[in-house]
Amino acid sequence: MVASQMADYSVPRLNSQSVLVLNGNTGEALYEKNIHQRMPIASISKLMTAMVLLDSELPMEQSVTISDAEIDRLKKTHSRLMVGTTLSRKELLLLALMSSENRAAAALARSYPGGTAAFVNRMNRKARSLGMHDTIFYDPTGLDMRNTSTAADLARMVKAAHNYPLIRAFTTTQEHQIVAANNRLLQYRNSNALVRGGDWDISVQKTGYIQEAGRCMVMQATVGSQPLIIVLLAAGGSSARVNDAKTIKTWLESHPSSWMAVTKVGRTAWRHLQCHAVFTPYPHPIKPLPQSPATAPDSVTPLRPKRLTSAINVHRSNWH
């Protein structure tokens, strides 16, 4: 197994309080740290916002105008998207995913049939349908700290989001210009430094930040010809999540034969077990939010000799 083969190598020390790295083909965990710790996810929520919007099949070229309802009265955050600005749903979705524009996400939810409440309800229903049983949403932007999830659940969300071509395209767009309500040209750029740098092969990603959540990042990226799903939650400094991602990539690339050579075997075993194993929910309680990153538990279990069947229980059935 990948886990047993990598166990002898030095384990990277990561700043993020919760980390999960999965092989996107087999679902096997390459690195785990507090993957069932439930915590705020900030703008990672916008991946679910995007999926619910696209599932609704609302006309993406239809115009939506930013209103007073989109002003953030919870966190008092600033937005360059002025009240009165009119953009298509498609362009609002681009800004929400690429630049994590909160007013764009809020406007998309408000203009949904039934309004924001119906939209958030649909977000939670979608989460349940994906097997994200430790996840709950209270708003479409992620500004509400009650939007909480686990690394294990978010890996499922990333895999689901990867099936939407528009989400893949918009989350990896580097920059975009819009015309604001005052006829000024506004330049937006991707919130993820790894996308802006251009050195990574990223197919879908999302960043997030509020004070309660810390710096967060989820993505699917190709490393050593293999698709990896990477979830990083509650990193400290502004560059911590990026540094953690780079550390993971360097660590895996330093020992390619130990985890890449068994990919074909692992995938065969995974599919065999999907057909013959009895799937049961992973028996873990929902844990309370950590009081602070400094006091969060540090239960790192990267690449221990775990059987592939345990990975199935952790991430439940129907990975493919």
Short mmCIF file of C-alpha atoms in Angstrom, two decimals:
data_model
loop_
_atom_site.label_atom_id
_atom_site.label_comp_id
_atom_site.label_asym_id
_atom_site.label_seq_id
_atom_site.Cartn_x
_atom_site.Cartn_y
_atom_site.Cartn_z
CA MET A 1 0.00 0.00 0.00
CA VAL A 2 1.03 3.61 -0.53
CA ALA A 3 0.69 4.31 3.17
CA SER A 4 3.01 1.54 4.30
CA GLN A 5 5.55 2.30 1.59
CA MET A 6 5.77 5.99 2.53
CA ALA A 7 5.76 5.50 6.31
CA ASP A 8 9.57 5.32 6.52
CA TYR A 9 10.08 8.79 5.01
CA SER A 10 10.31 11.96 7.07
CA VAL A 11 6.87 13.45 7.64
CA PRO A 12 6.52 17.12 6.68
CA ARG A 13 5.49 19.51 9.43
CA LEU A 14 2.60 21.63 8.17
CA ASN A 15 1.14 24.81 9.58
CA SER A 16 -2.45 23.98 8.62
CA GLN A 17 -4.44 22.52 11.51
CA SER A 18 -6.35 20.09 9.29
CA VAL A 19 -4.86 18.46 6.19
CA LEU A 20 -5.93 15.74 3.78
CA VAL A 21 -4.12 14.62 0.64
CA LEU A 22 -5.85 11.99 -1.48
CA ASN A 23 -5.05 10.20 -4.70
CA GLY A 24 -7.87 11.48 -6.91
CA ASN A 25 -8.07 8.22 -8.83
CA THR A 26 -8.13 5.71 -5.99
CA GLY A 27 -9.33 7.78 -3.04
CA GLU A 28 -6.41 6.54 -0.95
CA ALA A 29 -5.10 8.96 1.67
CA LEU A 30 -1.45 9.98 1.38
CA TYR A 31 -1.47 12.40 4.32
CA GLU A 32 -3.99 12.93 7.12
CA LYS A 33 -4.13 15.42 9.96
CA ASN A 34 -7.31 16.04 11.96
CA ILE A 35 -9.43 15.17 8.93
CA HIS A 36 -12.63 14.80 10.97
CA GLN A 37 -12.18 18.01 12.96
CA ARG A 38 -15.13 20.22 12.11
CA MET A 39 -14.19 23.88 11.59
CA PRO A 40 -15.21 27.04 9.68
CA ILE A 41 -14.41 26.90 5.98
CA ALA A 42 -14.91 30.54 4.90
CA SER A 43 -15.02 31.04 1.11
CA ILE A 44 -14.40 27.37 0.38
CA SER A 45 -18.22 27.48 0.66
CA LYS A 46 -18.35 29.11 -2.77
CA LEU A 47 -17.62 25.79 -4.48
CA MET A 48 -20.97 24.57 -3.19
CA THR A 49 -22.56 27.88 -4.19
CA ALA A 50 -21.30 27.33 -7.73
CA MET A 51 -22.57 23.75 -7.94
CA VAL A 52 -26.04 24.69 -6.70
CA LEU A 53 -26.23 27.57 -9.18
CA LEU A 54 -25.16 25.41 -12.12
CA ASP A 55 -27.50 22.58 -11.07
CA SER A 56 -30.41 25.06 -11.19
CA GLU A 57 -29.86 25.62 -14.93
CA LEU A 58 -30.81 29.28 -14.57
CA PRO A 59 -29.85 31.36 -17.65
CA MET A 60 -26.21 32.25 -17.12
CA GLU A 61 -26.34 35.23 -19.50
CA GLN A 62 -29.21 36.83 -17.57
CA SER A 63 -28.24 40.09 -15.86
CA VAL A 64 -28.20 40.48 -12.09
CA THR A 65 -27.73 43.87 -10.38
CA ILE A 66 -25.81 44.23 -7.14
CA SER A 67 -28.15 45.66 -4.51
CA ASP A 68 -27.97 46.91 -0.91
CA ALA A 69 -28.81 43.36 0.16
CA GLU A 70 -25.29 42.30 -0.86
CA ILE A 71 -23.57 44.70 1.54
CA ASP A 72 -21.76 42.70 4.21
CA ARG A 73 -23.29 43.73 7.52
CA LEU A 74 -21.86 40.71 9.35
CA LYS A 75 -18.11 41.17 8.93
CA LYS A 76 -18.19 44.68 7.43
CA THR A 77 -15.89 43.55 4.64
CA HIS A 78 -15.13 45.83 1.71
CA SER A 79 -16.04 45.07 -1.89
CA ARG A 80 -15.12 46.84 -5.12
CA LEU A 81 -18.32 45.52 -6.67
CA MET A 82 -20.42 48.66 -6.25
CA VAL A 83 -24.15 48.63 -5.59
CA GLY A 84 -25.83 49.20 -8.96
CA THR A 85 -23.27 47.20 -10.94
CA THR A 86 -25.01 44.88 -13.40
CA LEU A 87 -23.31 41.73 -14.64
CA SER A 88 -24.43 38.41 -16.05
CA ARG A 89 -24.77 35.42 -13.75
CA LYS A 90 -21.84 33.90 -15.58
CA GLU A 91 -19.58 36.85 -14.84
CA LEU A 92 -20.71 37.01 -11.22
CA LEU A 93 -19.87 33.34 -10.84
CA LEU A 94 -16.44 33.97 -12.33
CA LEU A 95 -15.75 36.73 -9.79
CA ALA A 96 -17.04 34.61 -6.92
CA LEU A 97 -14.82 31.66 -7.81
CA MET A 98 -11.73 33.39 -9.15
CA SER A 99 -11.48 36.36 -6.78
CA SER A 100 -13.76 35.15 -3.98
CA GLU A 101 -15.99 38.20 -4.48
CA ASN A 102 -18.59 38.02 -1.70
CA ARG A 103 -21.15 40.36 -3.20
CA ALA A 104 -21.11 38.30 -6.40
CA ALA A 105 -21.88 35.10 -4.50
CA ALA A 106 -24.56 36.82 -2.42
CA ALA A 107 -26.26 38.24 -5.51
CA LEU A 108 -26.33 34.83 -7.16
CA ALA A 109 -28.09 33.38 -4.12
CA ARG A 110 -30.54 36.29 -3.81
CA SER A 111 -31.57 35.98 -7.47
CA TYR A 112 -32.26 32.25 -7.10
CA PRO A 113 -35.95 31.22 -7.12
CA GLY A 114 -37.08 31.52 -3.51
CA GLY A 115 -34.19 33.81 -2.62
CA THR A 116 -31.18 33.28 -0.40
CA ALA A 117 -32.95 31.05 2.13
CA ALA A 118 -34.00 28.61 -0.59
CA PHE A 119 -30.51 28.71 -2.07
CA VAL A 120 -28.80 27.89 1.24
CA ASN A 121 -31.29 25.09 1.83
CA ARG A 122 -30.31 23.68 -1.55
CA MET A 123 -26.62 23.93 -0.59
CA ASN A 124 -27.25 21.75 2.44
CA ARG A 125 -29.29 19.26 0.44
CA LYS A 126 -26.50 19.04 -2.11
CA ALA A 127 -23.99 18.43 0.68
CA ARG A 128 -26.06 15.53 2.02
CA SER A 129 -26.37 14.05 -1.46
CA LEU A 130 -22.57 14.03 -1.73
CA GLY A 131 -22.20 12.23 1.61
CA MET A 132 -20.94 15.37 3.38
CA HIS A 133 -22.62 14.53 6.68
CA ASP A 134 -20.37 16.73 8.83
CA THR A 135 -21.03 19.88 6.80
CA ILE A 136 -23.53 22.70 7.19
CA PHE A 137 -24.03 25.99 5.37
CA TYR A 138 -25.70 29.15 6.65
CA ASP A 139 -24.78 31.52 3.83
CA PRO A 140 -23.48 31.34 0.24
CA THR A 141 -20.33 33.43 0.78
CA GLY A 142 -18.59 31.80 3.72
CA LEU A 143 -18.57 35.00 5.77
CA ASP A 144 -20.73 33.25 8.36
CA MET A 145 -18.43 31.29 10.67
CA ARG A 146 -21.19 28.70 11.11
CA ASN A 147 -20.39 27.40 7.62
CA THR A 148 -18.43 24.41 8.88
CA SER A 149 -17.06 21.18 7.47
CA THR A 150 -14.22 18.69 7.74
CA ALA A 151 -11.28 17.94 5.49
CA ALA A 152 -12.80 14.54 4.73
CA ASP A 153 -16.08 16.14 3.59
CA LEU A 154 -14.33 18.86 1.60
CA ALA A 155 -12.39 16.27 -0.38
CA ARG A 156 -15.78 14.98 -1.53
CA MET A 157 -16.85 18.49 -2.47
CA VAL A 158 -13.69 19.09 -4.48
CA LYS A 159 -14.18 15.84 -6.38
CA ALA A 160 -17.79 16.77 -7.16
CA ALA A 161 -16.87 20.32 -8.21
CA HIS A 162 -14.26 18.91 -10.58
CA ASN A 163 -17.10 17.43 -12.65
CA TYR A 164 -18.30 20.94 -13.62
CA PRO A 165 -16.32 22.37 -16.59
CA LEU A 166 -17.27 25.95 -15.73
CA ILE A 167 -16.03 25.57 -12.14
CA ARG A 168 -12.76 24.15 -13.40
CA ALA A 169 -12.36 27.02 -15.84
CA PHE A 170 -13.36 29.83 -13.48
CA THR A 171 -11.36 28.71 -10.45
CA THR A 172 -8.19 28.57 -12.56
CA THR A 173 -8.68 31.85 -14.47
CA GLN A 174 -5.85 34.20 -13.57
CA GLU A 175 -7.49 37.60 -14.09
CA HIS A 176 -10.58 39.35 -15.43
CA GLN A 177 -11.83 42.90 -16.05
CA ILE A 178 -15.32 44.26 -15.48
CA VAL A 179 -17.03 47.60 -15.96
CA ALA A 180 -18.36 48.90 -12.65
CA ALA A 181 -21.49 51.01 -12.06
CA ASN A 182 -19.44 54.21 -12.37
CA ASN A 183 -18.10 53.04 -15.76
CA ARG A 184 -14.66 52.39 -14.32
CA LEU A 185 -12.67 49.36 -15.44
CA LEU A 186 -11.89 47.07 -12.53
CA GLN A 187 -9.18 44.44 -12.70
CA TYR A 188 -9.72 41.26 -10.67
CA ARG A 189 -7.16 38.51 -10.16
CA ASN A 190 -7.20 34.99 -8.80
CA SER A 191 -7.08 34.76 -5.02
CA ASN A 192 -4.77 31.72 -5.17
CA ALA A 193 -1.07 32.55 -5.51
CA LEU A 194 -0.42 29.05 -6.91
CA VAL A 195 -2.74 29.77 -9.84
CA ARG A 196 -1.21 33.20 -10.41
CA GLY A 197 2.29 31.76 -10.33
CA GLY A 198 1.55 29.29 -13.12
CA ASP A 199 3.92 26.61 -11.84
CA TRP A 200 1.21 24.18 -10.73
CA ASP A 201 -1.09 22.03 -12.86
CA ILE A 202 -4.32 22.87 -10.99
CA SER A 203 -7.66 21.78 -12.41
CA VAL A 204 -9.96 23.14 -9.67
CA GLN A 205 -9.30 25.16 -6.51
CA LYS A 206 -10.72 27.57 -3.97
CA THR A 207 -9.22 29.66 -1.21
CA GLY A 208 -10.92 31.02 1.89
CA TYR A 209 -10.29 33.31 4.82
CA ILE A 210 -12.13 34.73 7.78
CA GLN A 211 -10.53 35.21 11.18
CA GLU A 212 -12.35 32.22 12.68
CA ALA A 213 -11.30 29.90 9.84
CA GLY A 214 -7.74 31.00 9.23
CA ARG A 215 -6.26 30.58 5.77
CA CYS A 216 -7.86 27.70 3.85
CA MET A 217 -7.30 26.11 0.46
CA VAL A 218 -8.71 23.15 -1.43
CA MET A 219 -7.70 21.97 -4.87
CA GLN A 220 -7.22 19.15 -7.28
CA ALA A 221 -3.79 19.29 -8.88
CA THR A 222 -1.63 16.95 -10.87
CA VAL A 223 1.59 15.94 -9.13
CA GLY A 224 3.88 13.43 -10.79
CA SER A 225 1.19 12.60 -13.39
CA GLN A 226 -1.31 11.73 -10.64
CA PRO A 227 -4.39 13.81 -9.70
CA LEU A 228 -4.23 14.72 -6.02
CA ILE A 229 -6.98 16.30 -3.93
CA ILE A 230 -5.44 18.58 -1.30
CA VAL A 231 -7.37 20.13 1.59
CA LEU A 232 -5.66 22.65 3.89
CA LEU A 233 -7.66 24.25 6.71
CA ALA A 234 -6.88 26.77 9.44
CA ALA A 235 -3.39 27.79 8.35
CA GLY A 236 -1.91 30.70 10.27
CA GLY A 237 -0.03 33.36 8.31
CA SER A 238 -0.99 34.77 4.94
CA SER A 239 1.47 32.52 3.07
CA ALA A 240 1.09 29.44 5.30
CA ARG A 241 -1.42 27.55 3.14
CA VAL A 242 0.69 28.11 0.00
CA ASN A 243 3.84 27.01 1.81
CA ASP A 244 2.06 23.90 3.07
CA ALA A 245 0.95 23.00 -0.46
CA LYS A 246 4.48 23.47 -1.76
CA THR A 247 5.87 21.35 1.07
CA ILE A 248 3.46 18.53 0.26
CA LYS A 249 4.33 18.66 -3.43
CA THR A 250 8.08 18.66 -2.76
CA TRP A 251 7.73 15.81 -0.27
CA LEU A 252 5.83 13.59 -2.70
CA GLU A 253 8.06 14.44 -5.65
CA SER A 254 11.10 13.50 -3.55
CA HIS A 255 9.87 9.89 -3.31
CA PRO A 256 7.90 9.25 -6.51
CA SER A 257 8.51 5.51 -6.67
CA SER A 258 6.99 4.99 -3.25
CA TRP A 259 3.50 6.29 -4.04
CA MET A 260 3.24 6.46 -7.84
CA ALA A 261 4.41 2.95 -8.65
CA VAL A 262 1.47 1.35 -6.90
CA THR A 263 -1.22 3.58 -8.36
CA LYS A 264 -2.40 1.04 -10.89
CA VAL A 265 -2.52 -1.72 -8.28
CA GLY A 266 -4.23 0.59 -5.82
CA ARG A 267 -6.91 1.56 -8.31
CA THR A 268 -7.61 -2.09 -9.09
CA ALA A 269 -7.89 -2.92 -5.40
CA TRP A 270 -10.12 0.10 -4.82
CA ARG A 271 -12.57 -0.95 -7.53
CA HIS A 272 -12.53 -4.57 -6.35
CA LEU A 273 -13.35 -3.50 -2.82
CA GLN A 274 -16.10 -1.18 -4.06
CA CYS A 275 -17.76 -4.20 -5.61
CA HIS A 276 -17.29 -6.60 -2.71
CA ALA A 277 -16.95 -4.65 0.52
CA VAL A 278 -19.82 -3.79 2.83
CA PHE A 279 -19.74 -0.04 3.29
CA THR A 280 -20.45 1.36 6.73
CA PRO A 281 -20.35 4.97 7.94
CA TYR A 282 -17.12 5.98 9.59
CA PRO A 283 -17.80 5.90 13.37
CA HIS A 284 -16.59 9.34 14.40
CA PRO A 285 -18.41 12.02 16.41
CA ILE A 286 -18.74 15.59 15.23
CA LYS A 287 -16.11 17.41 17.22
CA PRO A 288 -16.49 20.97 18.53
CA LEU A 289 -14.71 23.84 16.84
CA PRO A 290 -11.15 24.35 18.07
CA GLN A 291 -10.81 27.35 20.36
CA SER A 292 -7.77 28.57 18.47
CA PRO A 293 -5.17 27.17 16.05
CA ALA A 294 -2.73 27.02 18.94
CA THR A 295 -4.95 24.64 20.93
CA ALA A 296 -6.21 22.54 18.03
CA PRO A 297 -5.27 18.84 18.30
CA ASP A 298 -2.23 17.84 16.29
CA SER A 299 -3.13 14.26 15.39
CA VAL A 300 -1.05 13.74 12.28
CA THR A 301 -1.43 10.34 10.67
CA PRO A 302 0.41 10.72 7.39
CA LEU A 303 1.11 7.55 5.51
CA ARG A 304 0.77 5.06 8.32
CA PRO A 305 0.28 1.40 7.37
CA LYS A 306 -3.48 1.63 6.89
CA ARG A 307 -5.37 -0.92 4.87
CA LEU A 308 -7.16 0.32 1.78
CA THR A 309 -10.42 -0.84 3.36
CA SER A 310 -9.96 1.73 6.12
CA ALA A 311 -9.65 4.46 3.51
CA ILE A 312 -12.99 3.33 2.09
CA ASN A 313 -14.63 3.65 5.49
CA VAL A 314 -13.11 7.09 6.05
CA HIS A 315 -14.33 8.47 2.77
CA ARG A 316 -17.37 6.22 2.46
CA SER A 317 -18.60 4.48 -0.66
CA ASN A 318 -19.01 5.62 -4.25
CA TRP A 319 -15.75 7.52 -4.58
CA HIS A 320 -15.98 7.06 -8.35
#
